[in-house]
Amino acid sequence: MQIPIKVNSALIRYKLALLLAGFAVVVSMLTRIVLLFYSGDAAGLNFSTTAQLFSIGLLYDLITASFVIIPLLLHLSGLNEKYYSGKWILLLPAIGLTVLLVLIFTQLIPADFNKDLRKGVIFYVAARLLIFLLLAWAGLRFRITWRKAFLLMDIAILFFIVLFNAMGEFLFWSEFSNRYNFIAVDYLIYTNEVWGNIKESYPIYTLLSVLLSLSLLLTYLSRKIVTRSVEEQPGPAPKWGLFLSVLSIPLLSAFSISDSMQKFSNNQYANELAGNGLFDLVQAFKNNELDFYRFYKTIPDKEAFAIVRKALSGKNVVLTEDEFSIERTIQYEEPQRKANIVLISVESLSADFLGEFGNTKNITPNLDSIAEKGWLFTNLYASGTRTVRGLEALSLSIPPTPGQSIIKRPGNESMFSLGSVLKSNGYQTYYVYGGDAYFDNMNYFFSHNNYTVKDRDAIPASEIHYENIWGVADEDLFSHTLQLLDSSSGTGAPFFAHVMTVSNHRPFTYPDGRIDIPSSNHSREGGVKYTDYSIGKFLKEAASKTWFNNTVFIVVADHCAGTAGKMELPLNGYKIPMIWYAPKWIQPAKINKLVAQIDIAPSIMSWLHLSYNSMFFGQDMFDSTQIKERAFISTYQKLGYLRNDTLHIQMPLRKTVHYLEKDKNATQLLSVPTDSLEKEAIAFYQVASWMIRNKKFHPASNN
């Protein structure tokens, strides 16, 4: 008995795709509503702005839905009985076999390029050929059953993907107050760490079970539409005509629609809510690196260099005659301090976590204690919002150029770095990290820029009290650092160790019994207090070492815990603490001048009185004749320059905006900036981009 195949309107076949598109739009709109209510009063939205963001959001949701249904459209369009009769029954297997043999016996997909990709394509073509032969042999009834089963599985997977993305958007928003961006792109690369982090932070298997159950329920409710889609076939022309018409929507939008429409407001929350996570993720892939000269406002290179060279001049400074260079000789008359340097960059340590900045929760008792005994910098700003931006600023002393950090770019070997300068002056230089240094390309960058890298693999398992997906507990990191410094001090040469912590990172877990906040709370306060405990323990144990009195300890954040705010670059999302602690040399003081994270490296050289040839963009914080108070802050696309209470922001498409600093934040929009401030802001970022593009940040010698 044969099952009749009905010929009907093409809309019958594609009703399932329309259902999925509608479902994707509804879920996207509900996600937007949830994110809006989750943001609460912080969003500060009025009715008009809210209506606009939902209208714009609906357009992005429709475009994204048209992309989501493409796999289903392809599946539905391929259901055709004519392939199993007439000439097709012989032609298609012959084509499949030919393609398979070409793939196997040629290098059409070179094995040297990607062996796994080649195997995967061969396996897929072979499987499709075998399935076709099976369906041709088994008959119409079996083919109908097969198609229903696989179409049900297809729609279930797509339902799950839509729901999973909604959950992912919420989790990402709760961490960053943003739709998917470059951080999400990075997370797709480092899936092991991110998946481990999610497992340790959320009841992920319970959440996935709920999503799977909902997907199966929706699939069950769609079963009649699936049956009709399989059993009722339209004629060839209408079927492919409708398919091509629907396919034209995402293809046209890919070339004509950008994320510029969602940037309709001065309120950053509104702009982010107007977007669509999947659409923004694709945009982030496309904009992973940005050419400054193409996307940003520029001035003549000669003028830009002149501005930067003037800003970097000083009483101890002799610039080279090359007008397209910032290389200069810096000479100190004072005798050199042959001191050891321990630079501790703390994960996600916002200034307002410290009691010295007004926090009343007592989560940084050790840092507050050393802040009272050393130099506390109260007006320091981080370069960016990610660890790699902080590491870039601390090691290279260069403004944050648009796109991803230099640490993750190709061609970042043998650059002018703090490690290269100190190593050329007899220092043993280390980068010590509690996690896997391959993450964010740290191992490659530091090992190719005159640092010896030590990560969690260097720590014996017997010495690890606790570890999570991000790395070993901070106390174990510091115990290993003590052993490393003991060994290094025995050589007689001074050492420089850059230590990067990991414990103040979601899921905020650590060994129990150390602090009064249980690890099971998974709280930010617990992560901060445990890291503070570990630093205090480290300094207490270091005080008993022979090298302690000859060492300066610098504690600084890599970036803040969050940068949420109404403005493009909220200043309070970049303010970080820094403490210099060295009882032998440093007397207690608060330093309130405005400084940037890129100023730390040249200031270390100044404190050491170590003469050198410099290419650093940062300036000496201790030289009152040179210091020109300013700071650099950024996201991946927005480049901020803070000076004279004014924040100048450069954005793609050569846009610039200016804000007046008010109540320690940039809130008042200025319509007309001073020409000199705008040129100064452009010059620093332009010169940095020019030097990276032209490989001029790679000196032949640091002597």
XYZ file of C-alpha atoms in Angstrom:
703
model
C 0.000 0.000 0.000
C 1.427 3.342 -1.086
C 0.959 6.631 0.788
C -0.325 9.270 -1.642
C 1.710 12.456 -1.976
C -0.630 15.450 -2.226
C 0.160 18.453 -4.392
C -0.923 21.680 -2.759
C 0.054 25.301 -2.195
C 3.667 26.013 -1.347
C 2.448 27.778 1.808
C 1.415 24.395 3.226
C 4.983 23.116 2.925
C 6.473 26.261 4.461
C 3.939 26.789 7.227
C 6.391 25.109 9.608
C 9.094 27.643 8.718
C 6.661 30.525 9.282
C 5.775 29.025 12.663
C 9.451 28.873 13.652
C 10.032 32.465 12.494
C 7.094 33.687 14.570
C 8.332 31.752 17.566
C 11.824 33.286 17.225
C 10.365 36.820 17.066
C 8.152 36.252 20.120
C 11.044 34.832 22.158
C 13.269 37.760 21.154
C 10.629 40.275 22.216
C 10.060 38.487 25.524
C 13.827 38.441 26.104
C 13.919 42.204 25.535
C 11.118 42.703 28.084
C 12.898 40.522 30.660
C 16.186 42.404 30.176
C 14.370 45.720 30.507
C 12.782 44.750 33.830
C 16.027 43.145 35.021
C 17.851 46.452 34.448
C 15.255 48.236 36.572
C 15.621 51.893 37.434
C 19.269 51.906 36.297
C 18.076 52.019 32.672
C 16.308 55.349 33.245
C 14.016 54.977 30.203
C 10.953 57.093 29.445
C 7.885 55.948 27.485
C 8.994 57.435 24.160
C 12.459 55.843 24.298
C 10.961 52.508 25.344
C 8.519 52.568 22.408
C 11.360 53.359 20.001
C 13.607 50.589 21.266
C 10.841 48.008 20.893
C 10.027 49.201 17.351
C 13.661 49.058 16.289
C 14.083 45.778 18.143
C 11.193 44.223 16.228
C 12.967 44.952 12.939
C 16.164 43.264 14.157
C 14.114 40.339 15.484
C 12.451 39.826 12.096
C 15.791 39.940 10.293
C 17.333 37.483 12.749
C 14.324 35.164 12.444
C 14.790 35.082 8.669
C 18.318 33.750 9.252
C 17.198 31.235 11.865
C 14.740 29.515 9.504
C 17.244 29.023 6.644
C 18.220 25.459 7.754
C 14.546 24.519 7.930
C 13.816 26.077 4.534
C 16.632 24.053 3.006
C 15.337 20.905 4.671
C 11.757 21.461 3.466
C 12.807 22.396 -0.055
C 14.797 19.186 -0.402
C 11.758 16.950 0.230
C 10.870 15.836 -3.277
C 9.812 12.423 -4.562
C 11.034 13.101 -8.090
C 14.587 12.410 -6.893
C 13.648 8.726 -6.471
C 12.346 8.134 -9.997
C 13.345 8.588 -13.615
C 16.808 9.873 -14.443
C 17.387 11.226 -10.931
C 17.503 7.772 -9.335
C 20.741 7.093 -11.252
C 22.128 10.590 -11.708
C 22.216 11.651 -8.048
C 24.136 8.580 -6.772
C 26.616 8.994 -9.642
C 27.166 12.646 -8.702
C 27.518 11.754 -5.001
C 30.035 8.973 -5.706
C 32.082 11.250 -7.979
C 32.247 13.996 -5.355
C 33.235 11.449 -2.701
C 36.069 10.032 -4.795
C 37.351 13.521 -5.632
C 37.422 14.412 -1.934
C 39.202 11.188 -0.960
C 41.840 11.037 -3.694
C 42.597 14.734 -4.191
C 43.560 17.637 -1.960
C 40.475 19.698 -2.834
C 40.290 20.331 0.921
C 43.992 20.210 1.916
C 44.712 17.961 4.891
C 47.496 20.337 5.907
C 44.959 23.149 6.181
C 42.547 21.300 8.464
C 42.649 17.522 8.733
C 39.464 17.325 10.808
C 37.526 19.510 8.372
C 38.563 17.272 5.464
C 37.486 14.133 7.320
C 34.213 15.757 8.315
C 33.284 16.737 4.765
C 34.157 13.266 3.442
C 32.087 11.630 6.176
C 29.123 13.914 5.462
C 29.119 13.238 1.691
C 29.474 9.479 2.267
C 26.627 9.465 4.798
C 24.334 11.433 2.486
C 25.062 9.017 -0.386
C 24.325 5.962 1.765
C 21.112 7.516 3.116
C 19.925 8.264 -0.415
C 20.563 4.678 -1.491
C 18.756 3.378 1.592
C 15.700 5.572 0.988
C 15.615 4.677 -2.712
C 15.649 0.964 -1.857
C 13.201 1.103 1.088
C 10.206 2.585 -0.698
C 7.778 5.477 -0.256
C 6.248 4.474 3.114
C 9.686 4.259 4.740
C 10.707 7.552 3.145
C 7.651 9.330 4.574
C 8.336 7.945 8.063
C 12.016 8.845 7.784
C 11.226 12.405 6.689
C 8.744 12.933 9.518
C 11.229 11.696 12.101
C 14.078 13.855 10.871
C 11.885 16.905 10.357
C 10.633 16.549 13.934
C 14.240 16.292 15.117
C 15.192 19.336 13.022
C 12.406 21.515 14.400
C 13.138 20.347 17.957
C 16.787 21.375 17.583
C 15.807 24.785 16.192
C 13.281 25.373 18.991
C 16.018 24.487 21.478
C 18.541 26.823 19.829
C 16.111 29.757 20.017
C 15.376 29.086 23.699
C 19.026 28.421 24.524
C 20.021 31.710 22.942
C 17.429 33.555 25.055
C 18.926 32.018 28.188
C 22.434 32.883 26.978
C 21.444 36.495 26.329
C 20.072 36.828 29.855
C 23.189 35.329 31.454
C 25.445 37.537 29.328
C 23.384 40.628 30.186
C 23.479 39.822 33.897
C 27.296 39.775 33.695
C 28.024 42.657 31.297
C 24.775 44.687 30.865
C 25.264 44.317 27.113
C 24.010 42.273 24.211
C 26.536 39.867 22.724
C 29.758 41.647 21.739
C 33.465 40.845 21.245
C 33.492 39.147 24.634
C 30.920 36.659 23.359
C 33.059 36.065 20.281
C 35.997 35.255 22.562
C 33.778 32.943 24.579
C 32.984 30.913 21.446
C 36.731 30.320 21.078
C 37.444 29.404 24.697
C 34.498 27.055 25.138
C 36.139 24.871 27.798
C 36.733 27.719 30.250
C 33.401 29.360 29.557
C 31.414 26.135 29.845
C 33.211 25.308 33.077
C 32.481 28.796 34.390
C 28.781 28.476 33.548
C 28.556 25.048 35.195
C 30.098 26.392 38.373
C 27.986 29.564 38.407
C 24.499 28.328 37.491
C 22.356 25.158 37.764
C 23.022 24.679 34.082
C 21.864 21.069 33.761
C 18.541 21.954 35.356
C 18.169 24.927 33.010
C 19.068 22.804 29.988
C 16.576 20.144 31.054
C 13.832 22.769 31.216
C 14.763 24.108 27.775
C 14.864 20.606 26.320
C 11.451 19.782 27.806
C 9.964 22.973 26.353
C 11.510 22.198 22.960
C 10.062 18.687 22.928
C 6.644 20.007 24.005
C 6.646 22.588 21.206
C 7.732 19.901 18.734
C 4.887 17.642 19.864
C 2.389 20.459 19.399
C 3.780 21.016 15.887
C 3.514 17.375 14.801
C 0.432 17.855 12.568
C 2.116 20.671 10.666
C 5.167 18.432 10.237
C 2.976 15.667 8.783
C 1.352 18.035 6.285
C 4.754 19.460 5.312
C 5.962 15.966 4.418
C 2.854 14.590 2.762
C 1.773 17.646 0.763
C 4.213 18.704 -1.950
C 3.829 21.838 -4.082
C 4.943 21.957 -7.674
C 8.625 22.722 -8.357
C 8.245 26.334 -9.511
C 6.144 27.721 -6.643
C 8.191 25.793 -4.077
C 11.565 27.137 -5.148
C 10.071 30.545 -5.947
C 8.825 30.986 -2.403
C 12.075 29.588 -0.998
C 14.169 32.065 -2.967
C 11.845 34.920 -2.014
C 12.166 34.179 1.698
C 15.919 33.607 1.373
C 16.325 37.040 -0.201
C 15.326 38.713 3.102
C 18.417 37.679 5.113
C 20.675 38.036 2.061
C 19.563 41.608 1.398
C 19.615 42.554 5.071
C 23.174 41.235 5.387
C 24.311 43.966 2.963
C 21.877 46.761 3.838
C 21.218 46.546 7.593
C 23.865 47.280 10.216
C 23.746 47.824 13.944
C 23.710 51.607 13.461
C 19.903 51.840 13.742
C 19.928 50.529 17.290
C 22.221 53.400 18.343
C 19.326 55.844 18.354
C 19.646 57.171 21.898
C 22.141 58.789 24.251
C 21.070 56.136 26.750
C 23.311 53.098 26.297
C 20.786 50.788 27.945
C 18.204 51.757 25.311
C 20.642 51.098 22.469
C 21.566 47.680 23.816
C 17.945 46.698 24.456
C 16.998 47.708 20.907
C 19.409 45.143 19.521
C 19.097 41.413 19.009
C 21.707 39.113 20.558
C 22.296 36.883 17.538
C 22.394 39.857 15.169
C 24.878 41.652 17.421
C 27.002 38.514 17.669
C 27.389 38.461 13.878
C 28.270 42.165 13.942
C 30.921 41.468 16.576
C 32.461 38.808 14.312
C 32.540 41.292 11.431
C 34.065 44.075 13.536
C 36.652 42.062 15.456
C 39.377 44.418 14.259
C 38.802 47.978 13.141
C 41.086 50.047 10.938
C 41.474 53.368 12.735
C 42.095 55.258 9.514
C 38.981 53.851 7.900
C 36.490 54.140 10.727
C 37.674 57.013 12.946
C 38.196 60.726 12.593
C 41.836 61.505 11.794
C 44.232 64.406 11.423
C 47.418 64.501 9.304
C 49.932 61.966 10.635
C 52.648 64.610 10.887
C 50.415 66.762 13.088
C 49.396 63.775 15.211
C 53.007 62.807 15.876
C 53.913 66.414 16.711
C 51.159 66.549 19.342
C 52.167 63.244 20.939
C 55.903 64.028 20.866
C 55.243 67.343 22.610
C 53.108 65.623 25.252
C 55.882 63.087 25.942
C 58.683 65.632 26.243
C 60.215 66.533 29.612
C 63.322 67.601 31.486
C 64.950 64.133 31.336
C 63.728 63.381 27.810
C 65.576 63.613 24.482
C 63.434 62.711 21.475
C 64.926 61.333 18.260
C 64.939 63.579 15.202
C 62.562 61.261 13.327
C 59.288 63.186 13.298
C 57.369 59.922 12.824
C 58.700 58.332 16.002
C 58.076 58.705 19.726
C 61.343 56.969 20.638
C 63.277 58.971 23.159
C 66.122 58.673 25.637
C 65.193 59.158 29.297
C 68.097 59.887 31.650
C 68.012 60.025 35.452
C 70.657 61.800 37.491
C 69.841 59.906 40.699
C 71.567 56.576 41.391
C 69.629 53.553 40.190
C 67.564 51.589 42.686
C 68.317 47.948 41.981
C 65.057 46.876 43.551
C 62.825 43.916 42.805
C 59.365 44.602 41.403
C 56.246 42.511 42.080
C 53.317 43.790 40.019
C 50.044 42.165 41.085
C 47.173 42.737 38.642
C 43.939 41.795 40.392
C 41.018 40.409 38.443
C 37.987 42.771 38.294
C 38.888 44.958 41.284
C 36.768 48.111 41.089
C 37.914 51.035 43.216
C 34.627 51.125 45.089
C 35.297 47.670 46.587
C 37.937 49.200 48.889
C 37.153 50.812 52.200
C 39.534 53.602 51.228
C 37.042 54.523 48.479
C 34.014 54.467 50.762
C 32.984 50.803 50.803
C 31.547 49.852 54.213
C 31.338 46.053 53.763
C 34.914 45.389 54.975
C 35.734 43.120 52.043
C 39.290 44.441 51.513
C 40.821 44.703 55.014
C 44.318 43.757 53.820
C 44.361 46.123 50.857
C 42.995 48.912 53.046
C 45.785 48.223 55.535
C 48.623 48.459 53.008
C 46.936 51.473 51.392
C 47.423 53.285 54.708
C 51.120 52.311 54.713
C 51.974 52.995 51.084
C 51.015 55.175 48.142
C 47.331 54.996 47.290
C 46.411 56.304 43.839
C 42.846 57.571 44.046
C 42.247 58.761 40.487
C 43.465 55.970 38.200
C 41.487 54.668 35.207
C 41.714 51.303 33.450
C 42.240 51.179 29.685
C 39.410 48.742 29.025
C 36.901 46.207 30.263
C 38.799 42.950 29.778
C 41.874 41.381 31.359
C 43.789 41.464 28.060
C 43.307 45.225 27.854
C 44.715 45.630 31.344
C 47.667 43.370 30.568
C 48.275 45.287 27.348
C 48.355 48.606 29.221
C 50.607 47.288 31.986
C 53.115 45.555 29.695
C 53.168 47.804 26.605
C 52.071 51.209 27.932
C 50.093 51.924 24.762
C 46.601 53.413 24.347
C 43.887 50.843 23.556
C 43.552 50.656 19.769
C 40.159 49.672 18.281
C 39.339 46.002 17.911
C 40.770 43.222 19.980
C 43.742 43.634 22.293
C 47.260 43.532 20.833
C 47.857 40.529 23.075
C 45.503 38.538 20.847
C 46.615 39.877 17.465
C 49.107 38.329 15.073
C 52.517 39.961 14.785
C 52.761 40.822 18.490
C 56.224 39.339 19.010
C 59.292 41.299 20.212
C 57.392 44.479 20.971
C 58.622 47.274 23.200
C 57.472 46.043 26.617
C 58.201 46.552 30.275
C 59.613 43.026 30.292
C 61.977 43.748 27.407
C 63.316 46.929 29.027
C 63.892 45.333 32.425
C 65.369 42.162 30.957
C 67.839 44.190 28.900
C 68.888 45.813 32.178
C 69.679 42.549 33.932
C 66.292 41.683 35.459
C 64.756 38.229 35.549
C 61.251 38.791 34.200
C 58.216 36.588 34.852
C 54.545 36.454 34.031
C 52.803 34.307 36.651
C 49.183 33.300 36.101
C 46.903 31.041 38.118
C 45.002 29.764 35.089
C 45.930 28.232 31.736
C 48.132 30.801 30.006
C 46.991 29.711 26.552
C 43.739 31.520 27.390
C 43.524 34.891 25.635
C 46.900 34.127 23.983
C 48.759 35.141 27.169
C 51.379 32.421 26.934
C 52.345 33.285 23.371
C 52.401 37.033 23.915
C 54.412 37.109 27.134
C 56.815 34.344 26.136
C 57.572 36.242 22.911
C 58.077 39.541 24.708
C 60.886 38.726 27.156
C 58.859 37.166 29.972
C 59.220 33.661 31.371
C 55.668 32.360 31.707
C 54.510 30.307 34.696
C 50.882 29.149 34.829
C 48.836 26.524 36.673
C 50.719 23.718 34.907
C 53.859 24.740 36.813
C 52.168 24.166 40.190
C 52.335 20.577 41.511
C 48.943 19.042 42.263
C 50.048 18.437 45.867
C 50.353 22.217 46.363
C 46.879 23.083 45.097
C 44.251 23.505 47.806
C 41.457 24.438 45.420
C 40.873 25.119 41.737
C 37.983 25.856 39.431
C 37.687 26.234 35.687
C 39.562 29.565 35.675
C 42.561 28.347 37.617
C 44.010 27.578 41.029
C 42.970 29.490 44.133
C 44.820 32.777 44.533
C 46.545 31.609 47.717
C 48.082 28.713 45.764
C 49.147 31.128 43.016
C 50.919 33.303 45.578
C 52.513 30.320 47.344
C 53.999 29.284 44.005
C 55.090 32.876 43.382
C 56.956 32.910 46.716
C 58.850 29.767 45.710
C 59.661 31.287 42.312
C 60.944 34.526 43.854
C 62.997 32.655 46.457
C 64.673 30.749 43.638
C 65.143 33.888 41.546
C 66.661 35.917 44.389
C 69.308 33.249 44.844
C 70.815 34.128 41.460
C 71.857 37.584 42.627
C 69.989 39.349 39.793
C 66.939 41.510 40.541
C 63.551 40.148 39.533
C 60.351 41.523 38.055
C 57.255 39.356 38.466
C 53.889 40.273 36.980
C 51.319 38.174 38.857
C 47.748 37.863 37.523
C 45.034 36.631 39.917
C 41.916 34.643 38.975
C 39.704 34.037 42.035
C 37.641 37.243 41.793
C 35.812 35.868 38.778
C 32.498 34.146 38.431
C 31.722 31.534 39.833
C 33.505 33.180 42.826
C 34.525 29.922 44.465
C 37.510 29.383 46.772
C 38.637 27.217 49.707
C 36.329 27.283 52.714
C 37.459 28.537 56.096
C 39.538 31.449 54.831
C 37.029 34.291 55.080
C 33.624 34.874 56.651
C 31.743 34.622 53.331
C 31.089 30.975 52.347
C 32.249 29.932 48.908
C 28.806 28.398 48.352
C 27.363 31.932 48.182
C 29.021 32.429 44.775
C 29.087 36.159 45.524
C 31.235 38.938 44.099
C 31.910 40.143 47.651
C 33.256 36.695 48.510
C 35.544 36.689 45.470
C 36.919 40.120 46.349
C 37.446 39.277 50.011
C 39.159 35.968 49.252
C 41.573 37.641 46.815
C 42.226 40.295 49.469
C 42.920 37.522 51.991
C 45.348 35.848 49.574
C 47.252 39.082 48.916
C 47.485 39.763 52.657
C 48.769 36.238 53.299
C 51.309 36.619 50.493
C 52.669 39.917 51.813
C 52.867 38.569 55.375
C 54.866 35.544 54.227
C 57.004 37.682 51.897
C 57.932 39.917 54.843
C 59.997 37.044 56.286
C 62.065 36.701 53.100
C 65.546 38.136 52.677
C 64.488 39.901 49.497
C 61.449 41.661 51.010
C 63.127 44.928 52.014
C 64.558 45.259 48.520
C 61.191 44.836 46.808
C 58.356 47.162 45.870
C 54.892 45.610 45.604
C 52.398 47.228 43.244
C 48.758 46.120 43.464
C 46.469 47.317 40.673
C 43.273 46.093 39.023
C 43.188 44.841 35.447
C 39.726 46.373 34.997
C 36.528 47.052 36.926
C 33.922 44.457 37.830
C 31.422 46.050 35.457
C 30.919 49.037 33.163
C 27.136 49.321 33.090
C 25.775 52.835 32.730
C 23.639 55.156 30.682
C 26.593 56.733 28.880
C 28.858 55.231 26.221
C 31.853 55.119 28.581
C 30.711 55.564 32.201
C 33.741 56.786 34.137
C 32.772 54.951 37.301
C 33.082 51.717 35.323
C 36.797 52.332 34.716
C 38.052 53.710 38.024
C 40.455 51.262 39.629
C 42.703 51.303 42.711
C 46.482 51.094 42.799
C 48.764 50.741 45.827
C 52.572 50.913 45.935
C 53.897 49.199 49.046
C 57.563 49.118 50.116
C 58.142 49.844 53.834
C 61.855 50.513 53.284
C 61.307 53.237 50.691
C 57.699 54.420 50.614
C 56.027 56.635 53.196
C 52.193 56.757 53.379
C 50.560 59.168 50.943
C 47.475 59.576 48.795
C 48.137 60.576 45.199
C 45.054 62.243 43.751
C 46.313 63.282 40.323
C 44.536 61.860 37.277
C 46.602 59.020 35.789
C 46.114 56.254 33.249
C 46.871 52.553 33.429
C 49.456 53.026 30.668
C 51.426 55.360 32.981
C 52.398 52.551 35.353
C 55.243 51.023 33.295
C 57.184 54.278 32.714
C 56.588 55.253 36.351
C 58.205 52.000 37.489
C 61.239 52.903 35.391
C 61.243 56.389 36.918
C 61.036 55.073 40.482
C 63.982 52.781 39.746
C 65.903 55.751 38.262
C 66.707 53.428 35.395
C 67.808 55.332 32.281
C 66.580 53.790 29.026
C 65.386 54.341 25.468
C 61.603 54.521 25.622
C 58.731 53.967 23.226
C 56.068 53.968 25.936
C 53.037 56.188 25.390
C 52.581 56.527 29.137
C 54.166 59.263 31.187
C 56.052 59.469 34.468
C 53.491 59.963 37.237
C 56.204 61.234 39.574
C 57.614 63.958 37.319
C 55.703 67.138 38.138
C 57.333 68.909 35.176
C 56.088 66.316 32.697
C 52.791 65.035 34.009
C 49.820 66.180 31.949
C 46.833 64.731 33.717
C 44.747 62.598 31.331
C 43.450 59.050 31.034
C 42.495 56.596 28.289
C 39.390 54.406 28.592
C 37.738 52.273 25.935
C 35.529 49.487 24.761
C 36.413 47.572 21.619
C 35.050 50.365 19.415
C 34.697 53.474 21.581
C 37.910 55.290 22.466
C 37.794 57.708 25.382
C 40.220 60.458 26.372
C 39.639 62.175 29.721
C 41.293 65.533 30.294
C 40.377 68.813 32.002
C 37.074 67.337 33.271
C 36.032 66.548 29.698
C 35.635 63.070 28.216
C 36.210 62.944 24.458
C 34.860 59.765 22.808
C 35.732 58.597 19.300
C 33.485 56.064 17.587
C 33.330 54.293 14.210
C 31.997 56.197 11.210
C 34.194 59.121 12.366
C 31.780 60.157 15.084
C 32.883 62.031 18.199
C 31.027 63.073 21.339
C 32.143 64.990 24.404
C 30.931 64.884 27.982
C 31.592 67.098 30.964
C 32.649 65.189 34.074
C 30.078 65.730 36.812
C 29.810 63.996 40.183
C 32.658 61.643 39.231
C 30.893 60.564 36.067
C 30.546 61.891 32.527
C 26.918 62.898 32.242
C 26.595 66.304 30.585
C 26.836 66.285 26.804
C 28.889 69.096 25.275
C 28.002 70.253 21.779
C 31.207 72.135 20.988
C 34.529 70.743 22.264
C 37.769 72.651 22.239
C 39.721 72.025 19.040
C 42.954 71.355 20.929
C 41.358 68.697 23.145
C 39.825 66.878 20.182
C 43.095 66.891 18.248
C 45.009 65.683 21.292
C 42.571 62.809 21.804
C 42.714 61.813 18.143
C 46.501 62.110 18.022
C 47.277 59.563 20.731
C 45.002 56.882 19.301
C 46.052 57.639 15.720
C 49.780 57.464 16.462
C 49.328 54.206 18.391
C 47.371 52.728 15.466
C 49.972 54.003 12.980
C 52.819 52.382 14.897
C 51.022 49.047 15.188
C 50.007 49.065 11.520
C 53.534 49.945 10.365
C 55.238 47.601 12.854
C 57.120 50.482 14.484
C 56.516 49.225 18.014
C 59.149 46.525 17.468
C 62.511 48.104 18.314
C 65.678 46.273 17.324
C 67.178 46.963 20.750
C 65.988 48.267 24.085
C 69.405 49.507 25.165
